[in-house]
Amino acid sequence: MPDLLPICTTGRTFSLGRPSERPSTRAPASGALGGLALGVRTATGGARTLDGRQRFELAQELAVAKGRQDVPAAMELFHRDMLLEVPAFGTTARGAEENKKALRRFFASFPDYGIDLQGHADSDGTLVCWGTATMTMTGDRFGVIPNGRRAELPVFIQFAFKDGLIAGERFFFDLSTLCAQSGVSADAVRRTVFGDTVDAPVPADPEALPHGHRPPACPDTRHPHPPSSTSQIEATQGGEA
């Protein structure tokens, strides 16, 4: 029976009730990097669909390559249509050349990047991994001067696959956490990354707001419970009497 939803937690992997030791994310022996991808593509004379175990092993190989800042090794694991997305930085790279540039730029900013994959879930060809990344912000890419300390933060990574290779990666982490540990302003980094769209002022003139958007009316605190029409009539009649 194929594995439907293997869940990996720290120390052990659970797949349809069959526990086994979780594979290590440590660097493989020399020459082993990229071996899984090559084996998958040649075992049957061509590309084929990966199972859950193979998908996670491929993600682990990528983690090892990135931990070494080894761009060529990482590229061996990517499909030619690879799509890399980092929402925290607002960056997207598609295809071999863009991904090479994106990885080199990332490693220039975080030269000691490393990641420990501590768990994963797999279903319908999609793999989600989570773990802890360590990285030191350097350089002037973000328009700030970091403190040089190595940040440690939780990350989530969503992978897609095609022809036995990684065809998509969405890398999620909290930019505010990274900036706080790096001693820089998250707002300043966001302005550098996203431009003037960050912290745009709210128009003071209600007519300047988009159509259909109006500020809420301020209640009259002097009369929290307006008198009913009946009490108003009674008061009027009482005054006439």
PDB file of C-alpha atoms in Angstrom:
ATOM      1  CA  MET A   1       0.000   0.000   0.000  1.00  0.00           C
ATOM      2  CA  PRO A   2       1.488   3.408  -0.880  1.00  0.00           C
ATOM      3  CA  ASP A   3       2.181   5.939   1.837  1.00  0.00           C
ATOM      4  CA  LEU A   4      -0.659   8.495   1.929  1.00  0.00           C
ATOM      5  CA  LEU A   5       0.390  10.943   4.607  1.00  0.00           C
ATOM      6  CA  PRO A   6       3.721  10.282   6.320  1.00  0.00           C
ATOM      7  CA  ILE A   7       4.316  12.537   9.301  1.00  0.00           C
ATOM      8  CA  CYS A   8       7.858  13.055  10.491  1.00  0.00           C
ATOM      9  CA  THR A   9       8.497  14.350  13.994  1.00  0.00           C
ATOM     10  CA  THR A  10      11.783  14.854  15.738  1.00  0.00           C
ATOM     11  CA  GLY A  11      13.567  11.531  16.059  1.00  0.00           C
ATOM     12  CA  ARG A  12      11.118   9.186  14.327  1.00  0.00           C
ATOM     13  CA  THR A  13       9.026   8.955  11.160  1.00  0.00           C
ATOM     14  CA  PHE A  14       5.484   7.595  11.243  1.00  0.00           C
ATOM     15  CA  SER A  15       3.959   6.298   8.009  1.00  0.00           C
ATOM     16  CA  LEU A  16       0.697   4.346   8.144  1.00  0.00           C
ATOM     17  CA  GLY A  17       1.563   3.032  11.585  1.00  0.00           C
ATOM     18  CA  ARG A  18       5.022   1.811  10.614  1.00  0.00           C
ATOM     19  CA  PRO A  19       7.669   3.774  12.595  1.00  0.00           C
ATOM     20  CA  SER A  20      11.227   4.034  11.330  1.00  0.00           C
ATOM     21  CA  GLU A  21      14.198   6.164  12.171  1.00  0.00           C
ATOM     22  CA  ARG A  22      14.093   9.635  10.611  1.00  0.00           C
ATOM     23  CA  PRO A  23      16.800  10.132   7.944  1.00  0.00           C
ATOM     24  CA  SER A  24      19.549  12.489   8.981  1.00  0.00           C
ATOM     25  CA  THR A  25      19.956  15.905   7.356  1.00  0.00           C
ATOM     26  CA  ARG A  26      23.713  15.685   7.743  1.00  0.00           C
ATOM     27  CA  ALA A  27      25.823  15.863   4.616  1.00  0.00           C
ATOM     28  CA  PRO A  28      25.987  12.548   2.739  1.00  0.00           C
ATOM     29  CA  ALA A  29      29.200  10.841   1.771  1.00  0.00           C
ATOM     30  CA  SER A  30      31.232  12.368  -1.035  1.00  0.00           C
ATOM     31  CA  GLY A  31      29.583  11.906  -4.415  1.00  0.00           C
ATOM     32  CA  ALA A  32      26.209  11.001  -2.930  1.00  0.00           C
ATOM     33  CA  LEU A  33      24.688  14.470  -3.322  1.00  0.00           C
ATOM     34  CA  GLY A  34      22.311  14.438  -6.239  1.00  0.00           C
ATOM     35  CA  GLY A  35      22.373  10.658  -6.403  1.00  0.00           C
ATOM     36  CA  LEU A  36      18.704  10.292  -5.541  1.00  0.00           C
ATOM     37  CA  ALA A  37      17.589  12.594  -8.358  1.00  0.00           C
ATOM     38  CA  LEU A  38      19.833  10.791 -10.832  1.00  0.00           C
ATOM     39  CA  GLY A  39      18.605   7.380  -9.691  1.00  0.00           C
ATOM     40  CA  VAL A  40      14.959   8.382  -9.961  1.00  0.00           C
ATOM     41  CA  ARG A  41      15.425   9.598 -13.520  1.00  0.00           C
ATOM     42  CA  THR A  42      17.413   6.598 -14.743  1.00  0.00           C
ATOM     43  CA  ALA A  43      15.981   3.651 -12.823  1.00  0.00           C
ATOM     44  CA  THR A  44      13.255   3.085 -15.418  1.00  0.00           C
ATOM     45  CA  GLY A  45      14.930   4.777 -18.356  1.00  0.00           C
ATOM     46  CA  GLY A  46      13.185   8.109 -17.752  1.00  0.00           C
ATOM     47  CA  ALA A  47      11.486  10.368 -15.252  1.00  0.00           C
ATOM     48  CA  ARG A  48       8.829   8.972 -12.941  1.00  0.00           C
ATOM     49  CA  THR A  49       6.694  10.055 -10.016  1.00  0.00           C
ATOM     50  CA  LEU A  50       8.356  10.140  -6.599  1.00  0.00           C
ATOM     51  CA  ASP A  51       6.846   8.510  -3.546  1.00  0.00           C
ATOM     52  CA  GLY A  52       6.665  10.275  -0.186  1.00  0.00           C
ATOM     53  CA  ARG A  53       9.971   8.941   1.085  1.00  0.00           C
ATOM     54  CA  GLN A  54      11.795  10.009  -2.055  1.00  0.00           C
ATOM     55  CA  ARG A  55      10.267  13.476  -1.956  1.00  0.00           C
ATOM     56  CA  PHE A  56      11.510  14.023   1.592  1.00  0.00           C
ATOM     57  CA  GLU A  57      14.954  12.667   0.762  1.00  0.00           C
ATOM     58  CA  LEU A  58      15.144  15.081  -2.157  1.00  0.00           C
ATOM     59  CA  ALA A  59      14.238  17.971   0.179  1.00  0.00           C
ATOM     60  CA  GLN A  60      16.939  16.811   2.580  1.00  0.00           C
ATOM     61  CA  GLU A  61      19.525  16.794  -0.201  1.00  0.00           C
ATOM     62  CA  LEU A  62      18.543  20.352  -1.068  1.00  0.00           C
ATOM     63  CA  ALA A  63      18.915  21.368   2.601  1.00  0.00           C
ATOM     64  CA  VAL A  64      22.426  19.909   2.624  1.00  0.00           C
ATOM     65  CA  ALA A  65      23.374  21.692  -0.615  1.00  0.00           C
ATOM     66  CA  LYS A  66      22.087  25.028   0.672  1.00  0.00           C
ATOM     67  CA  GLY A  67      23.852  24.515   3.986  1.00  0.00           C
ATOM     68  CA  ARG A  68      27.079  24.281   1.992  1.00  0.00           C
ATOM     69  CA  GLN A  69      26.076  27.268  -0.168  1.00  0.00           C
ATOM     70  CA  ASP A  70      26.614  24.865  -3.067  1.00  0.00           C
ATOM     71  CA  VAL A  71      24.646  26.395  -5.940  1.00  0.00           C
ATOM     72  CA  PRO A  72      25.598  23.769  -8.601  1.00  0.00           C
ATOM     73  CA  ALA A  73      24.539  20.919  -6.288  1.00  0.00           C
ATOM     74  CA  ALA A  74      21.222  22.636  -5.580  1.00  0.00           C
ATOM     75  CA  MET A  75      20.602  23.225  -9.277  1.00  0.00           C
ATOM     76  CA  GLU A  76      20.997  19.491  -9.967  1.00  0.00           C
ATOM     77  CA  LEU A  77      17.895  18.907  -7.845  1.00  0.00           C
ATOM     78  CA  PHE A  78      15.774  21.538  -9.615  1.00  0.00           C
ATOM     79  CA  HIS A  79      13.461  20.991 -12.546  1.00  0.00           C
ATOM     80  CA  ARG A  80      14.080  23.278 -15.531  1.00  0.00           C
ATOM     81  CA  ASP A  81      10.799  25.076 -14.691  1.00  0.00           C
ATOM     82  CA  MET A  82      11.701  25.475 -11.012  1.00  0.00           C
ATOM     83  CA  LEU A  83       9.721  28.220  -9.224  1.00  0.00           C
ATOM     84  CA  LEU A  84      11.281  29.616  -6.050  1.00  0.00           C
ATOM     85  CA  GLU A  85       9.223  31.984  -3.867  1.00  0.00           C
ATOM     86  CA  VAL A  86      10.241  33.807  -0.680  1.00  0.00           C
ATOM     87  CA  PRO A  87       7.180  35.830   0.441  1.00  0.00           C
ATOM     88  CA  ALA A  88       9.060  37.542   3.290  1.00  0.00           C
ATOM     89  CA  PHE A  89      11.340  39.219   0.733  1.00  0.00           C
ATOM     90  CA  GLY A  90       8.733  39.430  -2.017  1.00  0.00           C
ATOM     91  CA  THR A  91      11.010  37.537  -4.435  1.00  0.00           C
ATOM     92  CA  THR A  92      10.176  35.034  -7.160  1.00  0.00           C
ATOM     93  CA  ALA A  93      12.576  33.139  -9.429  1.00  0.00           C
ATOM     94  CA  ARG A  94      11.562  30.883 -12.313  1.00  0.00           C
ATOM     95  CA  GLY A  95      13.838  28.721 -14.417  1.00  0.00           C
ATOM     96  CA  ALA A  96      17.490  27.803 -14.107  1.00  0.00           C
ATOM     97  CA  GLU A  97      19.133  31.186 -14.613  1.00  0.00           C
ATOM     98  CA  GLU A  98      16.835  33.114 -12.273  1.00  0.00           C
ATOM     99  CA  ASN A  99      17.233  30.469  -9.575  1.00  0.00           C
ATOM    100  CA  LYS A 100      21.015  30.578  -9.835  1.00  0.00           C
ATOM    101  CA  LYS A 101      20.949  34.353  -9.356  1.00  0.00           C
ATOM    102  CA  ALA A 102      18.464  34.108  -6.493  1.00  0.00           C
ATOM    103  CA  LEU A 103      20.542  31.528  -4.610  1.00  0.00           C
ATOM    104  CA  ARG A 104      23.780  33.436  -5.085  1.00  0.00           C
ATOM    105  CA  ARG A 105      22.155  36.637  -3.897  1.00  0.00           C
ATOM    106  CA  PHE A 106      20.663  34.884  -0.870  1.00  0.00           C
ATOM    107  CA  PHE A 107      24.003  33.331   0.112  1.00  0.00           C
ATOM    108  CA  ALA A 108      25.725  36.699  -0.319  1.00  0.00           C
ATOM    109  CA  SER A 109      23.297  38.144   2.242  1.00  0.00           C
ATOM    110  CA  PHE A 110      23.354  35.049   4.516  1.00  0.00           C
ATOM    111  CA  PRO A 111      26.720  33.315   3.952  1.00  0.00           C
ATOM    112  CA  ASP A 112      26.345  30.912   6.886  1.00  0.00           C
ATOM    113  CA  TYR A 113      22.784  29.795   6.132  1.00  0.00           C
ATOM    114  CA  GLY A 114      21.846  26.397   7.490  1.00  0.00           C
ATOM    115  CA  ILE A 115      18.626  24.510   8.126  1.00  0.00           C
ATOM    116  CA  ASP A 116      17.568  21.524  10.217  1.00  0.00           C
ATOM    117  CA  LEU A 117      14.428  19.824   8.878  1.00  0.00           C
ATOM    118  CA  GLN A 118      12.633  18.573  11.965  1.00  0.00           C
ATOM    119  CA  GLY A 119       9.376  17.286  10.493  1.00  0.00           C
ATOM    120  CA  HIS A 120       7.322  16.911   7.343  1.00  0.00           C
ATOM    121  CA  ALA A 121       3.921  16.003   5.933  1.00  0.00           C
ATOM    122  CA  ASP A 122       3.275  14.627   2.460  1.00  0.00           C
ATOM    123  CA  SER A 123       0.071  14.225   0.477  1.00  0.00           C
ATOM    124  CA  ASP A 124      -0.926  14.134  -3.205  1.00  0.00           C
ATOM    125  CA  GLY A 125       2.563  14.942  -4.452  1.00  0.00           C
ATOM    126  CA  THR A 126       3.031  17.995  -2.236  1.00  0.00           C
ATOM    127  CA  LEU A 127       5.558  18.043   0.589  1.00  0.00           C
ATOM    128  CA  VAL A 128       5.616  20.482   3.508  1.00  0.00           C
ATOM    129  CA  CYS A 129       8.659  20.558   5.783  1.00  0.00           C
ATOM    130  CA  TRP A 130       9.293  22.506   8.946  1.00  0.00           C
ATOM    131  CA  GLY A 131      12.349  23.098  11.044  1.00  0.00           C
ATOM    132  CA  THR A 132      14.839  25.686  12.237  1.00  0.00           C
ATOM    133  CA  ALA A 133      17.011  27.892  10.050  1.00  0.00           C
ATOM    134  CA  THR A 134      20.104  29.769  11.190  1.00  0.00           C
ATOM    135  CA  MET A 135      21.501  32.715   9.261  1.00  0.00           C
ATOM    136  CA  THR A 136      23.522  35.893   9.747  1.00  0.00           C
ATOM    137  CA  MET A 137      22.358  38.989   7.891  1.00  0.00           C
ATOM    138  CA  THR A 138      25.298  40.718   6.189  1.00  0.00           C
ATOM    139  CA  GLY A 139      25.911  43.365   3.545  1.00  0.00           C
ATOM    140  CA  ASP A 140      23.727  46.308   2.555  1.00  0.00           C
ATOM    141  CA  ARG A 141      21.056  44.574   0.479  1.00  0.00           C
ATOM    142  CA  PHE A 142      18.330  45.508   2.950  1.00  0.00           C
ATOM    143  CA  GLY A 143      19.434  49.092   3.559  1.00  0.00           C
ATOM    144  CA  VAL A 144      20.286  48.516   7.232  1.00  0.00           C
ATOM    145  CA  ILE A 145      23.350  47.741   9.344  1.00  0.00           C
ATOM    146  CA  PRO A 146      22.890  44.390  11.136  1.00  0.00           C
ATOM    147  CA  ASN A 147      24.568  43.497  14.414  1.00  0.00           C
ATOM    148  CA  GLY A 148      26.376  40.477  12.952  1.00  0.00           C
ATOM    149  CA  ARG A 149      24.638  37.973  15.212  1.00  0.00           C
ATOM    150  CA  ARG A 150      23.393  34.672  13.867  1.00  0.00           C
ATOM    151  CA  ALA A 151      19.602  34.498  13.911  1.00  0.00           C
ATOM    152  CA  GLU A 152      17.673  31.319  14.628  1.00  0.00           C
ATOM    153  CA  LEU A 153      14.074  31.110  13.480  1.00  0.00           C
ATOM    154  CA  PRO A 154      11.358  28.588  12.625  1.00  0.00           C
ATOM    155  CA  VAL A 155      10.666  28.010   8.928  1.00  0.00           C
ATOM    156  CA  PHE A 156       8.099  26.219   6.797  1.00  0.00           C
ATOM    157  CA  ILE A 157       8.814  25.057   3.244  1.00  0.00           C
ATOM    158  CA  GLN A 158       6.306  23.853   0.672  1.00  0.00           C
ATOM    159  CA  PHE A 159       7.679  21.746  -2.185  1.00  0.00           C
ATOM    160  CA  ALA A 160       6.228  20.690  -5.528  1.00  0.00           C
ATOM    161  CA  PHE A 161       7.747  18.042  -7.805  1.00  0.00           C
ATOM    162  CA  LYS A 162       7.874  17.185 -11.499  1.00  0.00           C
ATOM    163  CA  ASP A 163       9.753  14.515 -13.456  1.00  0.00           C
ATOM    164  CA  GLY A 164      11.526  13.292 -10.319  1.00  0.00           C
ATOM    165  CA  LEU A 165      12.899  16.727  -9.416  1.00  0.00           C
ATOM    166  CA  ILE A 166      11.932  19.710  -7.283  1.00  0.00           C
ATOM    167  CA  ALA A 167       9.738  22.009  -9.379  1.00  0.00           C
ATOM    168  CA  GLY A 168       8.597  24.462  -6.702  1.00  0.00           C
ATOM    169  CA  GLU A 169       9.696  25.803  -3.336  1.00  0.00           C
ATOM    170  CA  ARG A 170       7.893  28.333  -1.156  1.00  0.00           C
ATOM    171  CA  PHE A 171      10.069  29.363   1.778  1.00  0.00           C
ATOM    172  CA  PHE A 172       8.159  30.868   4.718  1.00  0.00           C
ATOM    173  CA  PHE A 173       9.629  32.604   7.767  1.00  0.00           C
ATOM    174  CA  ASP A 174       8.832  35.637   9.924  1.00  0.00           C
ATOM    175  CA  LEU A 175      10.772  38.674   8.722  1.00  0.00           C
ATOM    176  CA  SER A 176      10.175  40.510  12.018  1.00  0.00           C
ATOM    177  CA  THR A 177      11.847  37.683  13.958  1.00  0.00           C
ATOM    178  CA  LEU A 178      14.858  37.746  11.649  1.00  0.00           C
ATOM    179  CA  CYS A 179      15.169  41.529  11.938  1.00  0.00           C
ATOM    180  CA  ALA A 180      14.772  41.548  15.729  1.00  0.00           C
ATOM    181  CA  GLN A 181      17.613  39.059  16.182  1.00  0.00           C
ATOM    182  CA  SER A 182      19.736  40.914  13.607  1.00  0.00           C
ATOM    183  CA  GLY A 183      19.292  44.217  15.436  1.00  0.00           C
ATOM    184  CA  VAL A 184      17.591  46.051  12.571  1.00  0.00           C
ATOM    185  CA  SER A 185      14.212  47.677  11.966  1.00  0.00           C
ATOM    186  CA  ALA A 186      11.708  45.392  10.275  1.00  0.00           C
ATOM    187  CA  ASP A 187       9.907  48.458   8.884  1.00  0.00           C
ATOM    188  CA  ALA A 188      13.129  49.732   7.320  1.00  0.00           C
ATOM    189  CA  VAL A 189      13.812  46.355   5.722  1.00  0.00           C
ATOM    190  CA  ARG A 190      10.257  46.144   4.398  1.00  0.00           C
ATOM    191  CA  ARG A 191      10.549  49.604   2.855  1.00  0.00           C
ATOM    192  CA  THR A 192      13.776  48.557   1.129  1.00  0.00           C
ATOM    193  CA  VAL A 193      12.285  45.298  -0.107  1.00  0.00           C
ATOM    194  CA  PHE A 194       8.759  46.379  -1.001  1.00  0.00           C
ATOM    195  CA  GLY A 195       9.200  50.116  -1.607  1.00  0.00           C
ATOM    196  CA  ASP A 196       6.686  52.839  -0.777  1.00  0.00           C
ATOM    197  CA  THR A 197       3.759  50.421  -0.530  1.00  0.00           C
ATOM    198  CA  VAL A 198       4.700  49.692   3.089  1.00  0.00           C
ATOM    199  CA  ASP A 199       3.127  51.817   5.828  1.00  0.00           C
ATOM    200  CA  ALA A 200       1.227  53.966   3.342  1.00  0.00           C
ATOM    201  CA  PRO A 201      -0.615  56.756   5.230  1.00  0.00           C
ATOM    202  CA  VAL A 202      -4.390  56.547   5.527  1.00  0.00           C
ATOM    203  CA  PRO A 203      -6.127  59.525   3.852  1.00  0.00           C
ATOM    204  CA  ALA A 204      -7.582  61.982   6.358  1.00  0.00           C
ATOM    205  CA  ASP A 205     -10.311  63.079   3.951  1.00  0.00           C
ATOM    206  CA  PRO A 206     -13.129  60.477   3.896  1.00  0.00           C
ATOM    207  CA  GLU A 207     -13.837  61.369   0.269  1.00  0.00           C
ATOM    208  CA  ALA A 208     -10.277  60.313  -0.599  1.00  0.00           C
ATOM    209  CA  LEU A 209     -10.948  56.750   0.526  1.00  0.00           C
ATOM    210  CA  PRO A 210     -11.766  54.107  -2.114  1.00  0.00           C
ATOM    211  CA  HIS A 211     -15.381  53.938  -3.203  1.00  0.00           C
ATOM    212  CA  GLY A 212     -17.518  52.125  -0.686  1.00  0.00           C
ATOM    213  CA  HIS A 213     -15.056  52.625   2.222  1.00  0.00           C
ATOM    214  CA  ARG A 214     -16.024  55.155   4.877  1.00  0.00           C
ATOM    215  CA  PRO A 215     -14.707  55.538   8.433  1.00  0.00           C
ATOM    216  CA  PRO A 216     -17.099  54.292  11.108  1.00  0.00           C
ATOM    217  CA  ALA A 217     -19.325  56.935  12.656  1.00  0.00           C
ATOM    218  CA  CYS A 218     -18.332  58.042  16.156  1.00  0.00           C
ATOM    219  CA  PRO A 219     -21.140  57.401  18.658  1.00  0.00           C
ATOM    220  CA  ASP A 220     -22.444  60.275  20.766  1.00  0.00           C
ATOM    221  CA  THR A 221     -21.160  59.362  24.216  1.00  0.00           C
ATOM    222  CA  ARG A 222     -23.477  61.912  25.804  1.00  0.00           C
ATOM    223  CA  HIS A 223     -26.482  59.781  24.894  1.00  0.00           C
ATOM    224  CA  PRO A 224     -25.434  56.126  24.882  1.00  0.00           C
ATOM    225  CA  HIS A 225     -29.106  55.098  24.775  1.00  0.00           C
ATOM    226  CA  PRO A 226     -31.145  57.542  22.642  1.00  0.00           C
ATOM    227  CA  PRO A 227     -34.710  57.994  23.912  1.00  0.00           C
ATOM    228  CA  SER A 228     -37.390  56.154  22.020  1.00  0.00           C
ATOM    229  CA  SER A 229     -40.012  58.003  20.023  1.00  0.00           C
ATOM    230  CA  THR A 230     -42.611  57.041  22.648  1.00  0.00           C
ATOM    231  CA  SER A 231     -40.629  58.622  25.497  1.00  0.00           C
ATOM    232  CA  GLN A 232     -40.116  61.771  23.401  1.00  0.00           C
ATOM    233  CA  ILE A 233     -43.889  62.068  22.881  1.00  0.00           C
ATOM    234  CA  GLU A 234     -44.573  61.519  26.571  1.00  0.00           C
ATOM    235  CA  ALA A 235     -42.009  64.149  27.498  1.00  0.00           C
ATOM    236  CA  THR A 236     -43.597  66.627  25.088  1.00  0.00           C
ATOM    237  CA  GLN A 237     -47.060  65.964  26.418  1.00  0.00           C
ATOM    238  CA  GLY A 238     -45.842  66.314  29.972  1.00  0.00           C
ATOM    239  CA  GLY A 239     -44.262  69.661  29.157  1.00  0.00           C
ATOM    240  CA  GLU A 240     -47.507  70.960  27.643  1.00  0.00           C
ATOM    241  CA  ALA A 241     -49.436  69.938  30.739  1.00  0.00           C
TER     242      ALA A 241
END
